[in-house]
Amino acid sequence: MRRKPATALSTIDLRRRRLLQTLGIGGAAAGLGGLPWLTAPGALAGEPRHGGTLRVALPQAATINPLRMSAGGAIAVVQQVAEYLVRVDEHLNLQPALATDWETPDEGRTWVFRLREGVKFNDGRPLEADDVVASFRRLVDPDVASVARSQLDFLPPEGISADDRHTVRFELSRPIGAFPYYTQIYNAVILPRDHDGDLASNPVGTGPFLLTHYQAREEAVLERNPDYWDAPRPYLDRVRMAMYDGDQPQVLALRGNATDMMLFASYMNARPLLDNEEINLLSARSTQHRQLAMRCDQPPFEDVRLRRAVALALGRESMVNNLIGGYGEPGNDHPVAPLYPDAADIDLARREPDLERAQALLAEAGVPNGFQIDLHIGRLAELPQYGVLVERMLNPIGIRVNLRVEPLNTYYEHWTKVNFGLTDWVGRAVPEQILAAAFRGGADWNAPHWRDDEFDAALSELEAATDPARRRQLTATLAGKLHEEVPAAITYFTQALRPVRRRVQGLRADNANYLDLTRAWLA
């Protein structure tokens, strides 16, 4: 049975249709108290008009090779030039993009995607199934070693094939009930079949804009694609993207009218913009969070009692109020945000500060006087201030924290190797994506080096699950295991914030900071 275009996954019975509703509807983005400077996801006024140049401030990016990129600035550039098979909207619904519909004939083991006809790459060649096959084979080829490969460990290169010019078949090594969501991980843009993956040297894609100039860590210039398949979009004639080393220079550029928008901002950095009547702060409820990871395979955090002691010393409400101005939701040491429909069955009492119990756990672990440890932090958003609060909150129980605040590029060179590290995690569309990337045993991004066979087995079952009730049960089980074992303290989920000048229309904040400029226009 073929799924209708605007829905999340194909179904073969009513139970599967209910699953799609569970997977696809995450809740509308929350409005924030009616404050005049803070809006719901988008600012829309009047009819769109063509023309003009949009100036965008981005974090620095060293490469725009989709196989290698992980920085937000790189992803934002690439998303204007190349596209995905599907889109995820603000409610976590899947929407058609280069694929018009998709189906599974066997409960998630095989997925068949039908491509949109009439789409052309910007060099004039038509988009065909062989281009999609080559793009995904590059992502999962062990000899290529793309940064996305660990997220697609169920997709063997030989399992990707073309049924005809506009139909692609994915034969997975195990059932993945939410597989269409994985085709929109940020590395999975579709490039021509003979492309080497480096858009800087060969900027060919199907996207709304043409890359005419790129300087690593400096800037990108894009022109409107006159042959874009989704006419009359885009509305903008040109996009100039300037890259900045850190958030503060971006804020200064926006305040000084040197740019029209920032890709994203933390509340800490957005505060200087709040009194500016020319700037809106777009917002969206989010699954973004921070992970205070503790390595479980070596001292001192190989002892779960010490990890629990850390978690019991952290004041979550205080962190939400002081670090993100209340624009977020307290966490409970697992990454299943309240926004996910699958979070409905999680029934865990929120971990509240309990210094007496934390000190007792230290004594039980044989370190009644505590210990000293370095906390490594990338210089991003409110993370340095987060580290200061961690230092203050752990000091009363005897854990003496030495802050090691590093340039972000430096931090990401060793973030999965340090004993104690604070990392920002962007949102994911379904919970199994973040659970697998961050906590599956042996995963590349498993910074705590935590491994639990029962967790991995339940995670694999969740990935394959099609029944909504069973998905909720499994999600609750996985959240409970992380809450108990605490490989990482997760104290809050942030709202996604995107500052823009009021003349910029048609934009939204995005759960994962994706940048869709197809609907943007200048008033």
Coordinates of C-alpha atoms in Angstrom, one line a residue:
M1 CA 0.0 0.0 0.0
R2 CA 1.4 3.4 -1.0
R3 CA 1.3 6.1 1.7
K4 CA -0.2 9.5 0.8
P5 CA 2.4 12.2 0.3
A6 CA 1.8 14.4 3.3
T7 CA 2.0 11.7 6.0
A8 CA 4.8 10.1 7.9
L9 CA 5.1 6.4 7.1
S10 CA 3.2 4.0 4.8
T11 CA 0.7 1.6 6.5
I12 CA -0.9 -1.7 5.8
D13 CA -3.6 -1.5 8.5
L14 CA -5.2 0.7 11.1
R15 CA -2.6 -0.1 13.7
R16 CA 0.2 1.2 11.4
R17 CA -1.9 4.4 10.7
R18 CA -2.0 5.1 14.4
L19 CA 1.7 4.6 14.5
L20 CA 2.2 7.2 11.9
Q21 CA 0.2 9.7 14.0
T22 CA 2.4 8.8 17.0
L23 CA 5.6 9.2 15.1
G24 CA 4.5 12.2 13.1
I25 CA 2.9 14.6 15.4
G26 CA 5.1 16.1 18.1
G27 CA 3.1 19.0 19.3
A28 CA 2.9 22.6 18.1
A29 CA 5.7 24.9 18.9
A30 CA 5.0 26.7 22.1
G31 CA 4.3 30.5 22.3
L32 CA 6.3 32.1 25.0
G33 CA 4.3 34.1 27.4
G34 CA 3.1 36.8 24.9
L35 CA 6.4 38.7 25.1
P36 CA 6.5 41.2 22.2
W37 CA 10.0 40.2 21.1
L38 CA 9.4 36.5 21.1
T39 CA 7.1 34.9 18.6
A40 CA 5.8 31.5 17.8
P41 CA 7.7 29.5 15.1
G42 CA 7.3 31.9 12.2
A43 CA 6.6 35.6 11.5
L44 CA 4.3 35.8 8.5
A45 CA 2.7 39.0 7.2
G46 CA 1.3 39.9 3.8
E47 CA 2.0 38.2 0.5
P48 CA 5.5 37.0 -0.4
R49 CA 7.4 39.0 -3.0
H50 CA 10.4 38.2 -5.0
G51 CA 13.7 40.0 -4.8
G52 CA 16.4 41.2 -2.4
T53 CA 19.4 39.8 -0.7
L54 CA 19.2 38.1 2.7
R55 CA 22.2 38.4 5.0
V56 CA 22.7 35.4 7.3
A57 CA 25.1 35.0 10.2
L58 CA 26.5 31.5 10.7
P59 CA 28.9 29.7 12.9
Q60 CA 32.2 29.0 11.2
A61 CA 32.5 25.9 9.0
A62 CA 35.7 24.3 7.9
T63 CA 34.1 22.0 5.2
I64 CA 30.8 21.8 3.3
N65 CA 31.4 18.2 2.3
P66 CA 28.2 16.5 3.4
L67 CA 30.1 13.3 4.1
R68 CA 32.2 15.1 6.7
M69 CA 30.2 18.0 8.0
S70 CA 28.9 18.3 11.5
A71 CA 29.0 22.1 12.1
G72 CA 25.7 24.1 12.0
G73 CA 27.2 26.6 9.6
A74 CA 28.2 24.0 7.1
I75 CA 24.8 22.3 7.3
A76 CA 23.0 25.6 6.6
V77 CA 25.0 26.3 3.5
V78 CA 24.6 22.7 2.1
Q79 CA 20.8 22.8 2.7
Q80 CA 20.4 25.6 0.2
V81 CA 22.3 23.8 -2.5
A82 CA 21.1 20.2 -2.1
E83 CA 18.0 18.5 -0.7
Y84 CA 16.7 15.5 1.1
L85 CA 14.1 12.9 0.2
V86 CA 11.8 14.1 2.9
R87 CA 11.3 17.1 5.2
V88 CA 10.3 17.1 8.9
D89 CA 8.0 19.9 9.8
E90 CA 7.6 21.8 13.0
H91 CA 5.2 19.2 14.4
L92 CA 7.6 16.3 13.6
N93 CA 5.5 15.2 10.6
L94 CA 7.2 14.0 7.5
Q95 CA 6.5 15.9 4.3
P96 CA 7.5 15.1 0.7
A97 CA 10.6 16.7 -0.8
L98 CA 12.5 14.9 -3.5
A99 CA 10.4 11.9 -2.7
T100 CA 6.7 12.2 -3.2
D101 CA 5.7 9.0 -1.3
W102 CA 7.1 5.9 0.4
E103 CA 5.9 2.5 1.5
T104 CA 7.1 -0.6 3.3
P105 CA 5.7 -4.0 2.0
D106 CA 7.1 -6.0 5.0
E107 CA 6.7 -4.1 8.2
G108 CA 9.9 -2.0 8.0
R109 CA 12.5 -4.3 6.5
T110 CA 12.1 -2.9 3.0
W111 CA 11.3 0.6 2.0
V112 CA 10.4 1.9 -1.4
F113 CA 10.5 5.6 -2.3
R114 CA 9.0 7.2 -5.4
L115 CA 10.9 10.2 -6.6
R116 CA 9.4 13.5 -7.8
E117 CA 9.5 13.7 -11.5
G118 CA 10.8 16.8 -13.4
V119 CA 13.5 17.7 -10.8
K120 CA 16.8 18.8 -12.2
F121 CA 20.3 19.3 -10.8
N122 CA 21.6 22.8 -11.3
D123 CA 23.9 21.5 -14.1
G124 CA 20.8 20.5 -16.1
R125 CA 20.8 16.8 -15.5
P126 CA 17.5 15.2 -14.3
L127 CA 17.3 13.7 -10.9
E128 CA 17.0 9.9 -11.1
A129 CA 17.0 6.9 -8.8
D130 CA 20.6 6.1 -9.6
D131 CA 21.6 9.5 -8.0
V132 CA 19.8 8.6 -4.8
V133 CA 21.4 5.1 -4.8
A134 CA 24.9 6.6 -5.2
S135 CA 24.3 9.3 -2.6
F136 CA 23.3 6.8 0.1
R137 CA 26.0 4.3 -0.9
R138 CA 28.5 7.0 -0.3
L139 CA 27.1 7.6 3.2
V140 CA 27.3 4.0 4.3
D141 CA 30.4 2.9 2.4
P142 CA 33.0 1.7 5.0
D143 CA 35.8 2.9 2.8
V144 CA 34.4 6.4 2.7
A145 CA 33.8 6.5 6.5
S146 CA 31.2 9.3 6.5
V147 CA 30.2 10.8 9.8
A148 CA 26.6 9.6 9.1
R149 CA 27.5 5.9 8.8
S150 CA 27.0 5.0 12.5
Q151 CA 23.5 6.4 12.3
L152 CA 22.7 4.1 9.3
D153 CA 24.3 0.9 10.5
F154 CA 21.2 -1.1 9.4
L155 CA 21.7 0.0 5.7
P156 CA 24.2 -2.1 3.8
P157 CA 25.5 -0.5 0.5
E158 CA 24.3 -3.5 -1.4
G159 CA 20.8 -3.0 0.0
I160 CA 20.3 0.2 -2.0
S161 CA 19.0 -0.2 -5.5
A162 CA 16.9 1.4 -8.2
D163 CA 13.7 -0.4 -9.4
D164 CA 13.3 2.1 -12.2
R165 CA 14.3 5.7 -13.1
H166 CA 12.1 7.1 -10.3
T167 CA 11.9 4.4 -7.7
V168 CA 14.5 3.6 -5.0
R169 CA 14.5 0.5 -2.9
F170 CA 16.2 0.2 0.5
E171 CA 16.7 -3.4 1.9
L172 CA 17.7 -3.0 5.5
S173 CA 19.6 -5.5 7.6
R174 CA 16.8 -5.3 10.2
P175 CA 13.4 -3.7 10.4
I176 CA 13.4 0.1 11.0
G177 CA 9.8 1.3 11.5
A178 CA 10.8 5.0 11.3
F179 CA 13.3 4.6 8.4
P180 CA 12.0 7.6 6.4
Y181 CA 13.1 9.9 9.2
Y182 CA 16.6 8.6 8.8
T183 CA 16.7 9.8 5.2
Q184 CA 16.7 13.4 6.5
I185 CA 19.7 13.2 8.8
Y186 CA 21.7 16.3 7.8
N187 CA 24.4 14.4 5.8
A188 CA 21.9 12.6 3.6
V189 CA 21.5 15.2 0.8
I190 CA 21.1 13.9 -2.7
L191 CA 24.0 14.6 -5.1
P192 CA 24.6 13.4 -8.7
R193 CA 25.7 9.8 -9.0
D194 CA 29.2 10.8 -10.1
H195 CA 29.8 13.4 -7.4
D196 CA 32.7 13.1 -5.0
G197 CA 30.8 14.6 -2.1
D198 CA 32.6 17.9 -1.9
L199 CA 30.2 20.8 -2.7
A200 CA 32.9 23.4 -2.3
S201 CA 34.6 22.2 -5.5
N202 CA 31.5 20.9 -7.2
P203 CA 28.4 22.7 -6.0
V204 CA 25.8 20.7 -7.9
G205 CA 22.5 19.9 -6.3
T206 CA 18.7 20.3 -6.7
G207 CA 18.3 23.0 -4.1
P208 CA 16.7 26.4 -4.3
F209 CA 20.0 28.3 -4.6
L210 CA 23.2 28.1 -6.5
L211 CA 26.5 28.4 -4.7
T212 CA 28.6 31.0 -6.5
H213 CA 31.3 31.6 -3.9
Y214 CA 32.5 29.8 -0.9
Q215 CA 35.5 30.6 1.4
A216 CA 36.0 28.1 4.3
R217 CA 35.4 29.7 7.7
E218 CA 34.6 33.0 6.0
E219 CA 31.5 33.3 3.7
A220 CA 29.2 31.8 1.1
V221 CA 27.2 33.5 -1.6
L222 CA 24.2 31.9 -3.2
E223 CA 22.0 33.0 -6.1
R224 CA 18.4 32.0 -6.8
N225 CA 18.0 28.8 -8.8
P226 CA 15.8 29.9 -11.7
D227 CA 14.9 26.3 -12.5
Y228 CA 14.0 25.2 -9.0
W229 CA 11.3 22.5 -9.1
D230 CA 9.1 24.2 -6.4
A231 CA 8.3 27.4 -8.4
P232 CA 7.6 30.2 -7.6
R233 CA 9.9 29.6 -4.7
P234 CA 12.5 30.7 -3.7
Y235 CA 11.6 34.4 -3.4
L236 CA 15.0 35.7 -2.6
D237 CA 17.4 36.7 -5.3
R238 CA 20.5 36.2 -3.3
V239 CA 21.8 35.0 0.1
R240 CA 25.0 36.1 1.6
M241 CA 26.2 34.0 4.5
A242 CA 28.9 35.4 6.7
M243 CA 30.7 33.0 9.2
Y244 CA 31.7 34.2 12.6
D245 CA 34.0 32.8 15.3
G246 CA 31.5 32.5 18.2
D247 CA 28.1 33.8 19.0
Q248 CA 28.9 37.3 20.3
P249 CA 30.2 38.6 17.0
Q250 CA 26.9 37.4 15.4
V251 CA 24.8 39.2 17.9
L252 CA 26.8 42.4 17.4
A253 CA 26.4 42.0 13.6
L254 CA 22.6 41.7 14.0
R255 CA 22.4 44.6 16.4
G256 CA 24.5 46.7 14.1
N257 CA 22.4 45.9 11.0
A258 CA 25.3 44.1 9.4
T259 CA 23.2 40.9 9.0
D260 CA 19.5 40.1 8.9
M261 CA 19.4 36.9 10.9
M262 CA 21.3 34.3 12.9
L263 CA 20.9 30.6 12.3
F264 CA 20.3 30.1 16.0
A265 CA 21.0 31.6 19.3
S266 CA 21.0 30.6 22.9
Y267 CA 19.0 32.6 25.3
M268 CA 22.2 33.7 27.0
N269 CA 23.4 35.3 23.8
A270 CA 20.0 36.5 22.6
R271 CA 19.5 38.7 25.7
P272 CA 21.2 41.8 24.2
L273 CA 18.6 41.6 21.4
L274 CA 15.6 41.7 23.5
D275 CA 15.2 45.5 23.7
N276 CA 15.6 45.9 19.9
E277 CA 12.3 46.6 18.3
E278 CA 13.6 45.7 14.9
I279 CA 14.4 42.1 15.8
N280 CA 12.1 39.2 16.4
L281 CA 13.2 36.1 18.3
L282 CA 11.5 33.1 16.6
S283 CA 11.0 30.1 18.8
A284 CA 10.0 26.5 18.7
R285 CA 9.6 23.8 21.3
S286 CA 12.5 21.4 20.9
T287 CA 14.2 18.2 21.7
Q288 CA 17.6 19.9 21.9
H289 CA 19.5 19.4 25.1
R290 CA 22.9 19.3 26.8
Q291 CA 24.6 16.1 27.9
L292 CA 27.0 16.1 30.9
A293 CA 28.7 12.9 30.0
M294 CA 30.6 10.7 32.4
R295 CA 32.9 8.0 31.1
C296 CA 31.7 4.7 32.5
D297 CA 34.6 2.6 31.4
Q298 CA 37.3 4.2 33.6
P299 CA 37.7 5.8 37.0
P300 CA 36.1 7.7 38.7
F301 CA 32.7 7.3 36.9
E302 CA 32.9 3.6 36.3
D303 CA 31.1 3.5 39.7
V304 CA 27.4 4.3 39.1
R305 CA 27.2 5.7 42.6
L306 CA 29.4 8.6 41.7
R307 CA 27.4 9.3 38.6
R308 CA 24.2 9.3 40.6
A309 CA 25.8 11.6 43.1
V310 CA 26.6 14.1 40.4
A311 CA 23.0 14.0 39.1
L312 CA 21.6 14.5 42.7
A313 CA 23.7 17.6 43.2
L314 CA 22.3 19.4 40.1
G315 CA 19.4 21.9 40.5
R316 CA 17.4 21.6 37.3
E317 CA 14.9 24.3 37.9
S318 CA 17.7 26.7 38.7
M319 CA 19.5 25.8 35.5
V320 CA 16.4 26.3 33.4
N321 CA 15.9 29.8 35.0
N322 CA 19.4 31.0 35.1
L323 CA 20.9 29.6 31.9
I324 CA 18.0 29.7 29.4
G325 CA 15.7 32.3 31.0
G326 CA 12.9 29.8 31.6
Y327 CA 12.7 29.0 27.9
G328 CA 12.9 25.2 28.1
E329 CA 11.8 22.2 30.1
P330 CA 13.6 20.4 33.0
G331 CA 15.2 17.1 32.1
N332 CA 15.5 13.8 34.0
D333 CA 18.8 12.3 32.8
H334 CA 17.5 10.8 29.6
P335 CA 17.1 12.4 26.1
V336 CA 13.4 11.6 25.5
A337 CA 12.0 15.1 25.5
P338 CA 8.4 15.8 26.4
L339 CA 7.8 16.9 22.8
Y340 CA 8.0 13.3 21.6
P341 CA 4.7 11.5 21.5
D342 CA 6.5 8.4 22.5
A343 CA 7.3 10.0 25.9
A344 CA 3.7 9.7 27.0
D345 CA 4.3 6.5 29.1
I346 CA 7.4 7.7 30.9
D347 CA 6.5 7.9 34.6
L348 CA 9.7 8.8 36.5
A349 CA 9.8 11.1 39.4
R350 CA 12.0 14.1 38.5
R351 CA 15.4 13.9 40.2
E352 CA 15.6 16.7 42.7
P353 CA 18.7 18.0 44.4
D354 CA 19.6 15.9 47.5
L355 CA 23.0 16.7 48.7
E356 CA 22.8 14.4 51.8
R357 CA 22.0 11.4 49.6
A358 CA 24.8 12.4 47.1
Q359 CA 27.4 12.6 49.9
A360 CA 26.2 9.2 51.2
L361 CA 26.8 7.7 47.8
L362 CA 30.3 9.1 47.7
A363 CA 31.0 7.5 51.0
E364 CA 29.6 4.2 49.8
A365 CA 31.9 4.4 46.8
G366 CA 34.9 4.9 49.1
V367 CA 35.5 8.6 48.4
P368 CA 33.8 10.3 51.4
N369 CA 35.9 13.4 50.8
G370 CA 35.1 13.6 47.1
F371 CA 37.6 13.9 44.3
Q372 CA 38.9 16.4 41.7
I373 CA 38.1 16.2 38.0
D374 CA 38.5 18.2 34.8
L375 CA 35.3 19.2 33.0
H376 CA 35.8 19.9 29.3
I377 CA 33.4 22.3 27.6
G378 CA 33.2 23.7 24.1
R379 CA 32.8 27.5 24.0
L380 CA 29.2 27.6 22.7
A381 CA 26.0 29.3 23.8
E382 CA 25.4 29.0 27.6
L383 CA 27.8 26.0 28.0
P384 CA 30.6 27.9 29.8
Q385 CA 28.0 29.3 32.3
Y386 CA 26.6 25.8 32.6
G387 CA 30.0 24.6 33.7
V388 CA 30.3 27.3 36.3
L389 CA 27.0 26.2 37.8
V390 CA 28.2 22.5 37.8
E391 CA 31.3 23.6 39.6
R392 CA 29.3 25.4 42.2
M393 CA 26.7 22.7 42.7
L394 CA 29.2 19.8 43.0
N395 CA 31.6 21.6 45.3
P396 CA 29.4 21.2 48.5
I397 CA 29.5 17.4 48.1
G398 CA 33.3 17.4 47.7
I399 CA 33.6 17.0 43.9
R400 CA 36.1 19.7 42.9
V401 CA 35.7 20.6 39.2
N402 CA 38.4 22.2 37.1
L403 CA 36.8 23.9 34.1
R404 CA 38.5 23.4 30.8
V405 CA 36.6 25.7 28.4
E406 CA 37.9 25.2 24.9
P407 CA 37.3 26.6 21.4
L408 CA 34.5 24.5 19.9
N409 CA 36.7 23.0 17.2
T410 CA 39.2 21.9 19.8
Y411 CA 36.5 20.4 22.0
Y412 CA 35.1 18.3 19.2
E413 CA 38.5 16.9 18.4
H414 CA 38.3 14.9 21.7
W415 CA 34.8 15.2 23.1
T416 CA 34.2 11.4 23.1
K417 CA 37.5 10.7 24.9
V418 CA 37.4 13.0 27.9
N419 CA 36.3 11.7 31.4
F420 CA 33.8 14.5 32.0
G421 CA 32.4 16.6 29.1
L422 CA 29.5 18.9 28.4
T423 CA 28.1 18.6 24.9
D424 CA 25.3 20.3 23.0
W425 CA 22.9 17.9 21.2
V426 CA 20.6 19.2 18.5
G427 CA 17.1 17.8 18.1
R428 CA 16.2 14.5 16.5
A429 CA 12.8 13.7 14.9
V430 CA 12.2 10.4 16.7
P431 CA 13.7 9.3 20.0
E432 CA 15.5 6.2 18.8
Q433 CA 17.8 8.4 16.6
I434 CA 19.2 10.2 19.7
L435 CA 19.2 7.0 21.8
A436 CA 21.2 5.1 19.2
A437 CA 23.6 7.8 18.4
A438 CA 24.4 8.7 22.0
F439 CA 24.0 5.6 24.1
R440 CA 24.1 2.4 22.0
G441 CA 27.1 0.3 23.0
G442 CA 30.0 1.0 20.7
A443 CA 28.4 4.0 18.8
D444 CA 30.9 6.6 17.6
W445 CA 29.1 9.4 19.5
N446 CA 28.7 7.4 22.7
A447 CA 30.8 9.8 24.8
P448 CA 30.1 8.0 28.1
H449 CA 31.4 4.8 26.6
W450 CA 28.5 3.1 28.4
R451 CA 27.3 -0.3 27.3
D452 CA 24.3 -2.2 28.5
D453 CA 23.1 -5.3 26.6
E454 CA 19.5 -5.0 27.8
F455 CA 19.4 -1.4 26.7
D456 CA 20.7 -2.3 23.3
A457 CA 18.2 -5.1 22.8
A458 CA 15.3 -2.9 23.8
L459 CA 16.6 -0.1 21.5
S460 CA 16.7 -2.5 18.6
E461 CA 13.1 -3.6 19.3
L462 CA 12.1 0.1 19.4
E463 CA 13.7 0.8 16.1
A464 CA 11.7 -2.0 14.5
A465 CA 8.4 -1.4 16.4
T466 CA 5.2 -0.6 14.5
D467 CA 2.7 -0.7 17.3
P468 CA 2.2 2.7 19.1
A469 CA 1.6 1.2 22.5
R470 CA 4.7 -1.0 22.3
R471 CA 6.8 2.0 21.1
R472 CA 5.7 3.9 24.2
Q473 CA 6.5 1.0 26.5
L474 CA 9.9 0.5 25.0
T475 CA 10.7 4.2 25.1
A476 CA 9.7 4.3 28.8
T477 CA 12.0 1.3 29.5
L478 CA 15.0 2.9 27.8
A479 CA 14.4 6.3 29.5
G480 CA 14.2 4.5 32.9
K481 CA 17.4 2.6 32.3
L482 CA 19.3 5.8 31.5
H483 CA 17.7 7.5 34.5
E484 CA 19.0 4.7 36.7
E485 CA 22.5 4.3 35.3
V486 CA 23.1 8.0 34.5
P487 CA 25.8 7.7 31.8
A488 CA 25.0 11.4 31.3
A489 CA 23.2 14.0 33.3
I490 CA 20.5 15.7 31.2
T491 CA 19.1 18.6 33.1
Y492 CA 16.9 20.4 30.5
F493 CA 15.6 20.7 27.0
T494 CA 16.0 24.0 25.3
Q495 CA 13.7 25.9 23.0
A496 CA 15.1 26.6 19.5
L497 CA 15.6 30.3 19.1
R498 CA 16.3 32.1 15.8
P499 CA 16.8 35.9 15.9
V500 CA 15.7 37.7 12.7
R501 CA 15.1 41.3 11.6
R502 CA 11.4 42.2 11.4
R503 CA 11.6 42.7 7.6
V504 CA 12.5 39.0 7.2
Q505 CA 9.3 37.1 6.6
G506 CA 8.4 33.4 6.0
L507 CA 11.0 32.0 8.3
R508 CA 10.5 29.6 11.2
A509 CA 12.6 28.4 14.1
D510 CA 13.4 24.7 13.8
N511 CA 13.8 21.9 16.3
A512 CA 17.1 20.8 14.7
N513 CA 18.2 24.3 13.5
Y514 CA 17.6 23.3 9.8
L515 CA 17.4 26.4 7.6
D516 CA 14.6 26.4 5.0
L517 CA 14.9 29.6 3.0
T518 CA 12.5 28.5 0.2
R519 CA 9.7 30.5 1.8
A520 CA 11.8 33.5 3.1
W521 CA 11.2 36.9 1.7
L522 CA 11.9 40.5 2.5
A523 CA 9.1 42.9 3.5

